[in-house]
Short mmCIF file of C-alpha atoms in Angstrom, two decimals:
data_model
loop_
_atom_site.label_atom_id
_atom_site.label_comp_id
_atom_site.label_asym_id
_atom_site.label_seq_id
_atom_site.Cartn_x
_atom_site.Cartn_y
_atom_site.Cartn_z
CA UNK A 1 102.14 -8.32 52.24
CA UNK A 2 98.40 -9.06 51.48
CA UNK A 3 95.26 -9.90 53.06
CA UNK A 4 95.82 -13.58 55.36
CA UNK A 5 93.16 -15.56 53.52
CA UNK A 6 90.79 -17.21 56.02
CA UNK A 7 90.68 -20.81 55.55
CA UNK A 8 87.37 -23.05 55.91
CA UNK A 9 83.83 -21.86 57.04
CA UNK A 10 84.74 -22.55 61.01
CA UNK A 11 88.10 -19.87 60.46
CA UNK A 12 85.32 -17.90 58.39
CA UNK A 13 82.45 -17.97 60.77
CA UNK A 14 85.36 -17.08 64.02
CA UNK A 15 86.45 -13.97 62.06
CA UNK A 16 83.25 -12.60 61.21
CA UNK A 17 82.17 -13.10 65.01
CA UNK A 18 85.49 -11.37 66.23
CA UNK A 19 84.58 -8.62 64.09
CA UNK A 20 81.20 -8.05 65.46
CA UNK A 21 82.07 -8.38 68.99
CA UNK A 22 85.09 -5.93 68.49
CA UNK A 23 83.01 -3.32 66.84
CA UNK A 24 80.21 -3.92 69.83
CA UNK A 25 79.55 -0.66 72.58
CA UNK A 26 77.48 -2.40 74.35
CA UNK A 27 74.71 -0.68 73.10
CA UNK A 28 75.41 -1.22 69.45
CA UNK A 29 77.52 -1.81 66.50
CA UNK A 30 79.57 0.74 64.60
CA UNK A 31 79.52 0.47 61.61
CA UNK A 32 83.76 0.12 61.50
CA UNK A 33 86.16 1.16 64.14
CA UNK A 34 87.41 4.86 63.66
CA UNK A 35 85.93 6.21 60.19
CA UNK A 36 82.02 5.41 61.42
CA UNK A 37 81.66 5.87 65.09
CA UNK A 38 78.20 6.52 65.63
CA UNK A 39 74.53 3.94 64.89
CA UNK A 40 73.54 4.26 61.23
CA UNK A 41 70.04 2.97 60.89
CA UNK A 42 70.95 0.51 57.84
CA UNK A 43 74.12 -0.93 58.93
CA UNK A 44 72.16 -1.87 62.23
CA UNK A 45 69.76 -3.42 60.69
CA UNK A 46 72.05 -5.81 58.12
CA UNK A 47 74.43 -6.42 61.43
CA UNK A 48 71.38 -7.24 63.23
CA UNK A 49 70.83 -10.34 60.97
CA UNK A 50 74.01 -11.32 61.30
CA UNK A 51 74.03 -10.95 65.46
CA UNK A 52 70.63 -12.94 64.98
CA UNK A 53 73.12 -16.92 64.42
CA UNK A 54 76.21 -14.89 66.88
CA UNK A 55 74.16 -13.29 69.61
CA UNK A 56 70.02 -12.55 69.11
CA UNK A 57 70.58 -10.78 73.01
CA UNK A 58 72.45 -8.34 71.13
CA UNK A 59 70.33 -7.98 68.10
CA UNK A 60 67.70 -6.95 70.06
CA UNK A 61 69.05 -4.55 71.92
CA UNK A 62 71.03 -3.25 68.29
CA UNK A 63 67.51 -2.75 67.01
CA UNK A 64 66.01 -1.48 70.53
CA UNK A 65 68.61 1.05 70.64
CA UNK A 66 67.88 2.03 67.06
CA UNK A 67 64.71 3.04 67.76
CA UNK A 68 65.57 5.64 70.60
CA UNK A 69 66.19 7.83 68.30
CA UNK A 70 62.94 7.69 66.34
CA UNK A 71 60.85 11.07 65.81
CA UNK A 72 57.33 11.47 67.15
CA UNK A 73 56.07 11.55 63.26
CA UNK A 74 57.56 7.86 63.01
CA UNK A 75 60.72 8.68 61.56
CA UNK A 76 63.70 6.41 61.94
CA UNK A 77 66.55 8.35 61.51
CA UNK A 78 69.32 7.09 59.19
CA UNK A 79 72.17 8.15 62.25
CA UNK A 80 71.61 8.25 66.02
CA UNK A 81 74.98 9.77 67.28
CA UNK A 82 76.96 8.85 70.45
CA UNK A 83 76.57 11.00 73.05
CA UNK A 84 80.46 9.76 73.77
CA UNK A 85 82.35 11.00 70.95
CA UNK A 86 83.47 14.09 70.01
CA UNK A 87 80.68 16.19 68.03
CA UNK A 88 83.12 16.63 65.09
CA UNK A 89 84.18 13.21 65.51
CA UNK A 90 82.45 12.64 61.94
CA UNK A 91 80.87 14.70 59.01
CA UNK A 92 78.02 15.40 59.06
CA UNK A 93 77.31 15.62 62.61
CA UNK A 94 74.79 16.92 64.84
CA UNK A 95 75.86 20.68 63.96
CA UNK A 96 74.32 19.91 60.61
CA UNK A 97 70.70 18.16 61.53
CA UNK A 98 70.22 20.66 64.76
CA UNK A 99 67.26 17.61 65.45
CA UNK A 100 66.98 19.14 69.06
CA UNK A 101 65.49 22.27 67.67
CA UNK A 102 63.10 20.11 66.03
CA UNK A 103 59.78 19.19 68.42
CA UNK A 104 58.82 15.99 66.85
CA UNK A 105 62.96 14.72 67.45
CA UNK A 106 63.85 12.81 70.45
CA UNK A 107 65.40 14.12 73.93
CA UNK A 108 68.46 13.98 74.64
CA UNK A 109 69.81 11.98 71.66
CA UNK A 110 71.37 14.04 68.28
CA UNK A 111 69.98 12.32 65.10
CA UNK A 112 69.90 13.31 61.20
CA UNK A 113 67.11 14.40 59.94
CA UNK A 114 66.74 11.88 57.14
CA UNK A 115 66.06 8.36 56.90
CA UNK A 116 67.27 4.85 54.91
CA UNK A 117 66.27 1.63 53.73
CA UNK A 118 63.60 0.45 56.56
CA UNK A 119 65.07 -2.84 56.60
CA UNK A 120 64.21 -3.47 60.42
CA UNK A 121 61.14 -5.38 60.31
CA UNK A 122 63.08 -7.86 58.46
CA UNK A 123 65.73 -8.07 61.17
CA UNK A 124 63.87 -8.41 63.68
CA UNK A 125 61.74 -11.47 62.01
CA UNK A 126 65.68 -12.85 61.20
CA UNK A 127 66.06 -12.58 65.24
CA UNK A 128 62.73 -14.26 66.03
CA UNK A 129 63.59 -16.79 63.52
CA UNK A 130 67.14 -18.15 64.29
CA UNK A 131 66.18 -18.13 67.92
CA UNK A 132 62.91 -20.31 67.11
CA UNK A 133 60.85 -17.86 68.24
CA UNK A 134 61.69 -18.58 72.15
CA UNK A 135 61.68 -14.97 72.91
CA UNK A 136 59.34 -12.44 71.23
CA UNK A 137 59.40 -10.69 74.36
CA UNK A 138 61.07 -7.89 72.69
CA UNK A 139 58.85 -7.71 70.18
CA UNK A 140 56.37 -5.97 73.04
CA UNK A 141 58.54 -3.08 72.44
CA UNK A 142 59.63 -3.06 69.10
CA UNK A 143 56.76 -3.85 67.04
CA UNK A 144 54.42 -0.85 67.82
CA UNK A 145 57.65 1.35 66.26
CA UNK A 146 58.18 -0.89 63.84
CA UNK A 147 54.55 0.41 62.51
CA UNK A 148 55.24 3.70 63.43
CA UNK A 149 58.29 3.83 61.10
CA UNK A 150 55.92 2.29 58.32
CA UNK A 151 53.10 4.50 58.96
CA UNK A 152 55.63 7.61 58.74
CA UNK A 153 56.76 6.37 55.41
CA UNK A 154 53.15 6.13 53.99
CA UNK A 155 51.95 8.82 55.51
CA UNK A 156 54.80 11.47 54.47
CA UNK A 157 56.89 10.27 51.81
CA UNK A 158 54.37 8.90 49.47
CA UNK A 159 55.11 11.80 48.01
CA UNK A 160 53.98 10.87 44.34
CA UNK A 161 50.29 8.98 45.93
CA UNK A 162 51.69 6.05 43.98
CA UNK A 163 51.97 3.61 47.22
CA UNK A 164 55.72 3.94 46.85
CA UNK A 165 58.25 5.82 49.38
CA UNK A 166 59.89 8.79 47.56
CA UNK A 167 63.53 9.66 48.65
CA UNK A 168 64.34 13.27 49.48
CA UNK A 169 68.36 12.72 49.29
CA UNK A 170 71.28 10.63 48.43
CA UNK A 171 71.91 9.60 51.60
CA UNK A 172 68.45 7.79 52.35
CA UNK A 173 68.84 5.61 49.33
CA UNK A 174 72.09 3.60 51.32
CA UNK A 175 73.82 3.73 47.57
CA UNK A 176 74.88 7.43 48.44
CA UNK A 177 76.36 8.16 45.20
CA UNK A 178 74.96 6.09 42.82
CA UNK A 179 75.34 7.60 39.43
CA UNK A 180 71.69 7.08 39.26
CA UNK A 181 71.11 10.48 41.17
CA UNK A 182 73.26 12.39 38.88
CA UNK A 183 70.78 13.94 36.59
CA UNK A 184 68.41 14.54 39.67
CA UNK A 185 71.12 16.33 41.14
CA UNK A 186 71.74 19.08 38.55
CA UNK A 187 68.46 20.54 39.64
CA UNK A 188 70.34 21.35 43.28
CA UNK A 189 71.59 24.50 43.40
CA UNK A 190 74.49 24.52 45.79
CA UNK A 191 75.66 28.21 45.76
CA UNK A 192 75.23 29.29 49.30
CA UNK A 193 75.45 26.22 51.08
CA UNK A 194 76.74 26.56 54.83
CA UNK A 195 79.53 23.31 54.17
CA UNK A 196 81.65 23.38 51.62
CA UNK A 197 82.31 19.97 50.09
CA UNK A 198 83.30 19.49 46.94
CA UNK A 199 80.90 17.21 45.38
CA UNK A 200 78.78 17.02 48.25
CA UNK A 201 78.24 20.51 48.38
CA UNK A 202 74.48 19.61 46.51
CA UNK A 203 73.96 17.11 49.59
CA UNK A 204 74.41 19.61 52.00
CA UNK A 205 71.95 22.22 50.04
CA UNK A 206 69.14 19.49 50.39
CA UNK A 207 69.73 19.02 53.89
CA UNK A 208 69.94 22.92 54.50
CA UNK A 209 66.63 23.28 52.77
CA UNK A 210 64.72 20.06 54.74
CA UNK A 211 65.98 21.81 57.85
CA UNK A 212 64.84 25.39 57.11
CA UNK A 213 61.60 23.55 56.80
CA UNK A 214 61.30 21.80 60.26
CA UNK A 215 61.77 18.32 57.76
CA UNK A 216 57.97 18.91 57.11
CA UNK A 217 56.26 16.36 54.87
CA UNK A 218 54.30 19.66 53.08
CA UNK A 219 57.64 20.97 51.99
CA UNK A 220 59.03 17.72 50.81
CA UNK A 221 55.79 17.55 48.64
CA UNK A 222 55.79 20.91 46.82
CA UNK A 223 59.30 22.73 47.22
CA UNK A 224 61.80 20.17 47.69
CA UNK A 225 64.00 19.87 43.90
CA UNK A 226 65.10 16.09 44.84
CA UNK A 227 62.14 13.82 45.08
CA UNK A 228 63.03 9.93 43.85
CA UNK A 229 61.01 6.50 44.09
CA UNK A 230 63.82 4.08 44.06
CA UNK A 231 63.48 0.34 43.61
CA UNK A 232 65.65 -0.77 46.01
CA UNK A 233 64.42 1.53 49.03
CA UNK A 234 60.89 0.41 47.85
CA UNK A 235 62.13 -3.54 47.49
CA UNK A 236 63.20 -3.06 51.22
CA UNK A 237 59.98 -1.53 52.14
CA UNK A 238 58.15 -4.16 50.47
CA UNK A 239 59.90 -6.98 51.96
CA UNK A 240 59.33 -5.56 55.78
CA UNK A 241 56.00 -4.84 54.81
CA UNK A 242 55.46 -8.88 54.51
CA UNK A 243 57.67 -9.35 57.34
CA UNK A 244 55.58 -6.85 59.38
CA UNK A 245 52.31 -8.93 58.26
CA UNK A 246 54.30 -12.09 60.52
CA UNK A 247 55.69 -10.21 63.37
CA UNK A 248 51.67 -8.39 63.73
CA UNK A 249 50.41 -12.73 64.07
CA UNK A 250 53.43 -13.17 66.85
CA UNK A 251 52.87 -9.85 68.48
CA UNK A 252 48.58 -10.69 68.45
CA UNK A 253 47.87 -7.53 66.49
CA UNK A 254 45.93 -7.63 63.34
CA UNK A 255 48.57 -8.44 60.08
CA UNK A 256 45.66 -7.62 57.66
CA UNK A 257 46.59 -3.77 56.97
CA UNK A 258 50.37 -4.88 56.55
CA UNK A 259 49.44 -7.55 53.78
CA UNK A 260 46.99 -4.77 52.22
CA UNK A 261 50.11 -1.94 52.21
CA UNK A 262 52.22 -4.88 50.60
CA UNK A 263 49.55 -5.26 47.72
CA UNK A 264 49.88 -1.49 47.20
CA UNK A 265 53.83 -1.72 46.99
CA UNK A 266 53.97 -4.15 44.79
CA UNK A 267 51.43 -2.98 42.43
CA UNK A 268 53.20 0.03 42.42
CA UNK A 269 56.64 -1.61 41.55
CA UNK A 270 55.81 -3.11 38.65
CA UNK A 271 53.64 -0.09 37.32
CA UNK A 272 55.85 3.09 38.33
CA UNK A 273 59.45 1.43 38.11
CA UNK A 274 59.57 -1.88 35.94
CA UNK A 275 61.35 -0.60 32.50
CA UNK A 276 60.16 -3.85 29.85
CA UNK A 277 61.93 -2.54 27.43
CA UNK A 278 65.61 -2.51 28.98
CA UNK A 279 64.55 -5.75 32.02
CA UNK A 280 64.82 -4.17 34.75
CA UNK A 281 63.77 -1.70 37.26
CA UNK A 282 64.60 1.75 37.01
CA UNK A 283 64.27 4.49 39.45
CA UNK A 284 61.81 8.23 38.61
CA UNK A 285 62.13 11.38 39.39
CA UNK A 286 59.15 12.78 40.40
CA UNK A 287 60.25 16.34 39.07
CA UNK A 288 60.58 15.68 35.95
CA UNK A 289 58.00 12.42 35.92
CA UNK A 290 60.72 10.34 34.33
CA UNK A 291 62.57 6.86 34.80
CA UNK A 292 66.27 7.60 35.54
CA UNK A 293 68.38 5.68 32.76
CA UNK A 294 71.31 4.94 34.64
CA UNK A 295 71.20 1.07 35.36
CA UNK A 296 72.48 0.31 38.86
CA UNK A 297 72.27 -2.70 41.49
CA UNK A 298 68.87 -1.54 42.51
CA UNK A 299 67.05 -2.45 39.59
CA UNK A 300 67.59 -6.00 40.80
CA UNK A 301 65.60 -5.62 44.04
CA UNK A 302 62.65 -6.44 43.39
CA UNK A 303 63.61 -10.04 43.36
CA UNK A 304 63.23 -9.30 47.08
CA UNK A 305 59.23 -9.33 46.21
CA UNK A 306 58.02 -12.66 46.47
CA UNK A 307 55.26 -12.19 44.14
CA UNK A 308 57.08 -10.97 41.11
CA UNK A 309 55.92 -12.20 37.90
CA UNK A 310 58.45 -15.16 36.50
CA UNK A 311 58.52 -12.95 33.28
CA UNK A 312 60.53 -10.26 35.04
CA UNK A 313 62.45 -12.76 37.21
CA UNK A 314 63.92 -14.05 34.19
CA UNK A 315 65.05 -10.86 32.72
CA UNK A 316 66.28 -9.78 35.45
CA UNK A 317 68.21 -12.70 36.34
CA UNK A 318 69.38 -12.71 32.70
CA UNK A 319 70.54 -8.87 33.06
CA UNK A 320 72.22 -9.72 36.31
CA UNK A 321 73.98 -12.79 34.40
CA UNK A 322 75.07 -10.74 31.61
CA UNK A 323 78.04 -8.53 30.33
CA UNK A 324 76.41 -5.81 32.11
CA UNK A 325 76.98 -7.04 35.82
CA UNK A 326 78.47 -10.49 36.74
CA UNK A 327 78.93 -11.89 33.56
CA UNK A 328 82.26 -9.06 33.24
CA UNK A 329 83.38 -9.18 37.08
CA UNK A 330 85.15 -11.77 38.71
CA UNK A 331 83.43 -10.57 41.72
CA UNK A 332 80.55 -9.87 41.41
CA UNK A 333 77.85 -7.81 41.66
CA UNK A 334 79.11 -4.39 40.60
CA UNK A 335 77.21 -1.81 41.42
CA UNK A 336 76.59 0.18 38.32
CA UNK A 337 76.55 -1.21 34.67
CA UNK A 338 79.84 -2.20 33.63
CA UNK A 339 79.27 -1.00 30.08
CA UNK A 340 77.97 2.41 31.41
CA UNK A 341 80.09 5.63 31.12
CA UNK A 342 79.49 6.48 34.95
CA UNK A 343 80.90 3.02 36.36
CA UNK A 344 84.23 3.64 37.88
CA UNK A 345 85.22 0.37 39.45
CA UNK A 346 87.08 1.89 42.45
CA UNK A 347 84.72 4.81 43.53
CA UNK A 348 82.03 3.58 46.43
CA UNK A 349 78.92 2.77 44.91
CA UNK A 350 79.81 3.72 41.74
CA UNK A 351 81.16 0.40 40.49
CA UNK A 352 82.84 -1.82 43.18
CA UNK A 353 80.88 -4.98 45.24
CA UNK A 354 79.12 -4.73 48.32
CA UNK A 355 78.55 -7.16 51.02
CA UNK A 356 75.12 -5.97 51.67
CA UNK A 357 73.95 -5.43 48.40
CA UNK A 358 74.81 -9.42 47.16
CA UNK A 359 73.78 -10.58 50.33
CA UNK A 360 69.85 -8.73 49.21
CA UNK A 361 70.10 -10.47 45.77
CA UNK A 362 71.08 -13.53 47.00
CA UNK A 363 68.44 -13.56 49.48
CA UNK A 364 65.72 -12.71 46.35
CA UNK A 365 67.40 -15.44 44.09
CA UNK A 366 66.83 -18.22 46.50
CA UNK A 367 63.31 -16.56 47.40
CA UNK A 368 62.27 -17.25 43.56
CA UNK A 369 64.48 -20.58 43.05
CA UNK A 370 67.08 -19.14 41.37
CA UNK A 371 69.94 -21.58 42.28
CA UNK A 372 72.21 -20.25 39.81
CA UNK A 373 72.22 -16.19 40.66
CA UNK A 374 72.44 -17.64 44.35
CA UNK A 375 75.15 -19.90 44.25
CA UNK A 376 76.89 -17.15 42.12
CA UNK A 377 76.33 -14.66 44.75
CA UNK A 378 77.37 -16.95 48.05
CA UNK A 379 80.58 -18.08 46.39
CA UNK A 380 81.72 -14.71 44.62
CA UNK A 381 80.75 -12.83 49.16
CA UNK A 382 82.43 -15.88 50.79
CA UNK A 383 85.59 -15.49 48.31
CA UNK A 384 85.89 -12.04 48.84
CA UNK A 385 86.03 -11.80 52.35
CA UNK A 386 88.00 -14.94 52.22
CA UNK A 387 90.68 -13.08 49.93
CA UNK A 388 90.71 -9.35 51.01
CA UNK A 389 89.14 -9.69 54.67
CA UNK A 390 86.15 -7.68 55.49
CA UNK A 391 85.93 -4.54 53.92
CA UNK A 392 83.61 -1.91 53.57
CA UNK A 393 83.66 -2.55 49.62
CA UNK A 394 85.29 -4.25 46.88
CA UNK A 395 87.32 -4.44 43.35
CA UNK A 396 84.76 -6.54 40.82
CA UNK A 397 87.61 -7.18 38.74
CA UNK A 398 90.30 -8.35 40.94
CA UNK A 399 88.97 -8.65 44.59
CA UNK A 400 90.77 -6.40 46.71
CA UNK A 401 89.40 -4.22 49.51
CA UNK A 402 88.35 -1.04 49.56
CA UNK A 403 87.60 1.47 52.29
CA UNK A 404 87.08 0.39 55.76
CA UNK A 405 88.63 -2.16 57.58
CA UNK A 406 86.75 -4.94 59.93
CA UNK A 407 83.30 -3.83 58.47
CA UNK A 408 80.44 -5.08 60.62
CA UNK A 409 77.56 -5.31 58.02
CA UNK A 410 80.19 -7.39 55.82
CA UNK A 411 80.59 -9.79 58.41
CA UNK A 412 77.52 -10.02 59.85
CA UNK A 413 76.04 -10.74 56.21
CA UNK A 414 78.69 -13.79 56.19
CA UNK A 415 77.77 -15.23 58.85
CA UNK A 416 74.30 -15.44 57.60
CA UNK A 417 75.42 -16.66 54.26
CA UNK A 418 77.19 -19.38 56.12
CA UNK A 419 74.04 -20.18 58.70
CA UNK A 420 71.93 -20.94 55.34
CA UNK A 421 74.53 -22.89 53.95
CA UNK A 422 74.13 -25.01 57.82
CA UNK A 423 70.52 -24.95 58.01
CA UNK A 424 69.33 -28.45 57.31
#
């Protein structure tokens, strides 16, 4: 039997709330029940919009909880664990990070040692927002590491000077396995490494090598092989740069330096990452000084920049309309080029459709009036989740779900989707 198809945007909206409320431990939201039982710093922050129109008490405290496992060098790390599951509950687990060896890692809380998307500014500017700003009051807690996290990023992984973040693994990128880190990879050498994993035996090497270090910013600069300014990490840091600039006004701190580090970032998009020649933004590898060719979903986030020339809005909205992305997929977006020989429509972010990752392009079409890319994008999320329920990810061709089950950032993004659609 298939997926029951959930009828109109009331059945919708009820389904999406049932999953966030079953996935709730009163602290915060797994990720999915079972496969991801611990806090992963992205998937709060994307289920924190969505808690923001269910239940902003709980989006605060999903963000608030975040942060308890922030470093003392303002790192915000991409998985606080539960001190109530089983330490091998899920790989890679504490055993891996050893964080409480490290001074500058939190008491008694395990974290990893690496970080993601810093999308939490913007959540928290969602939860001030959809309540109409009648309590900020948590805001007297959060903002101050909310500019820690921002400093930490500026101060230690501008690795390349450029203004721009530089990723020192896979795993901070949120698109784990994006064929787009496939050439930077084969400059890993996993022979030795303490896991044994297959294909993430190169993942483990970089961890093993950040944690030999102490995760100091002085290694990451000169010895570490996997050093990457992506576009869509630096999209997201762009966009809670300007949403840092607002939160600074509410909080009564100064929003001047945030606007100034937004200038920087996007100065830096369009000179380190924009590709003219193929539309669209490309990530480099700082080893080798080179744009990576592959073309994946995060050469569209930049549209996330509100300031991006209408030039390069229109080719990338063309690109995104083309063969090479929606116009092939009945579902889109797809997260690699269609036409490309890495895309593999069932294999994570390799191919299939996200939740999250239409849900950012959707929110940077209707940011530069692109009706079309965003009425594309809400109908393709809303009939997906409608069709195959919500799962972690999706078929582009045909729909169906793919790995988890009852998937909080995949409803929590719906029920924003369907808030906008409400909003007068």
């Amino acid at each position: 039997m298939g997926p029951r198809l959930i009828g109109d945007e009331t059945a919708l909206w009820a389904a999406a709330a049932r999953v966030l409320d079953a996935n709730w431990t009163g602290a915060a939201t797994v990720p999915s029940p079972g496969l991801y039982p611990h806090q992963w710093s992205w998937d709060s922050a994307f289920t924190g919009i969505g808690l923001a129109h269910h239940r902003p008490d709980r989006a605060e405290t999903e963000l608030l909880s975040l942060f308890r496992g922030q470093w003392a060098t303002g790192l915000v790390p991409h998985i606080v664990f539960s001190s109530t599951e089983p330490r091998r509950a899920y790989f890679p687990g504490p055993e891996l990070w050893l964080s409480a060896a490290q001074p500058a890692a939190p008491r008694g809380v395990d974290t990893s040692g690496l970080t993601q998307p810093p999308l939490q500014a913007l959540t928290a500017l969602h939860v001030v927002r959809a309540t109409g700003g009648a309590d900020r009051s948590f805001l007297t807690s959060l903002y101050p590491c909310l500019v820690a996290q921002h400093a930490y990023l500026a101060r230690d992984r501008d690795i390349g000077g450029s203004g721009l973040v530089s990723l020192c693994h896979p795993w901070e990128s949120g698109l784990d396995d994006s064929p787009a880190w496939d050439p930077p990879l084969t400059a890993v050498d996993p022979h030795g490494a303490a896991y044994a994993g297959g294909d993430h035996d190169r993942y483990v090497t970089l961890v093993a090598g950040m944690r030999a270090a102490g995760y100091r910013a002085e290694y990451l600069r000169d010895d570490h092989p996997f050093v990457i300014e992506d576009p869509l990490f630096n999209a997201v840091y762009l966009a809670s740069t300007h949403a840092l600039a607002e939160l600074a006004d509410l909080a009564g701190a100064d929003p001047r330096p945030h606007r100034e580090a937004a200038e920087r970032i996007h100065d830096a998009l369009l000179e380190r990452l924009w590709d003219g020649s193929a539309g669209c933004f490309r990530a480099r590898d700082l080893r080798t000084g080179r744009l990576i060719r592959e073309t994946t979903v995060a050469g569209f986030a930049p549209l996330l920049d509100p300031e991006l020339p209408d030039e390069i809005v229109r080719s990338l909205a063309d690109l995104l309309l083309s063969a090479h992305f929606a116009g092939a997929a009945g579902y889109p977006v797809p997260t690699c080029d269609i036409q490309s020989e890495a895309f593999d429509r069932g294999a994570y972010w390799r191919g299939p459709t996200w939740v999250n990752t239409n849900w950012l392009l959707w929110a940077g079409a209707r940011a530069h009036g692109l009706s079309t890319v965003a009425d594309l994008l809400f109908g393709s999320t809303v009939r997906l989740v409608r069709q195959s329920g919500f799962r972690e990810y999706f078929d582009p061709f045909d729909g169906s779900g793919r790995g988890s089950h009852d998937f909080s950032w995949s409803a929590a993004l719906v029920l924003d989707l369907l808030a906008a659609r409400r909003a007068p």
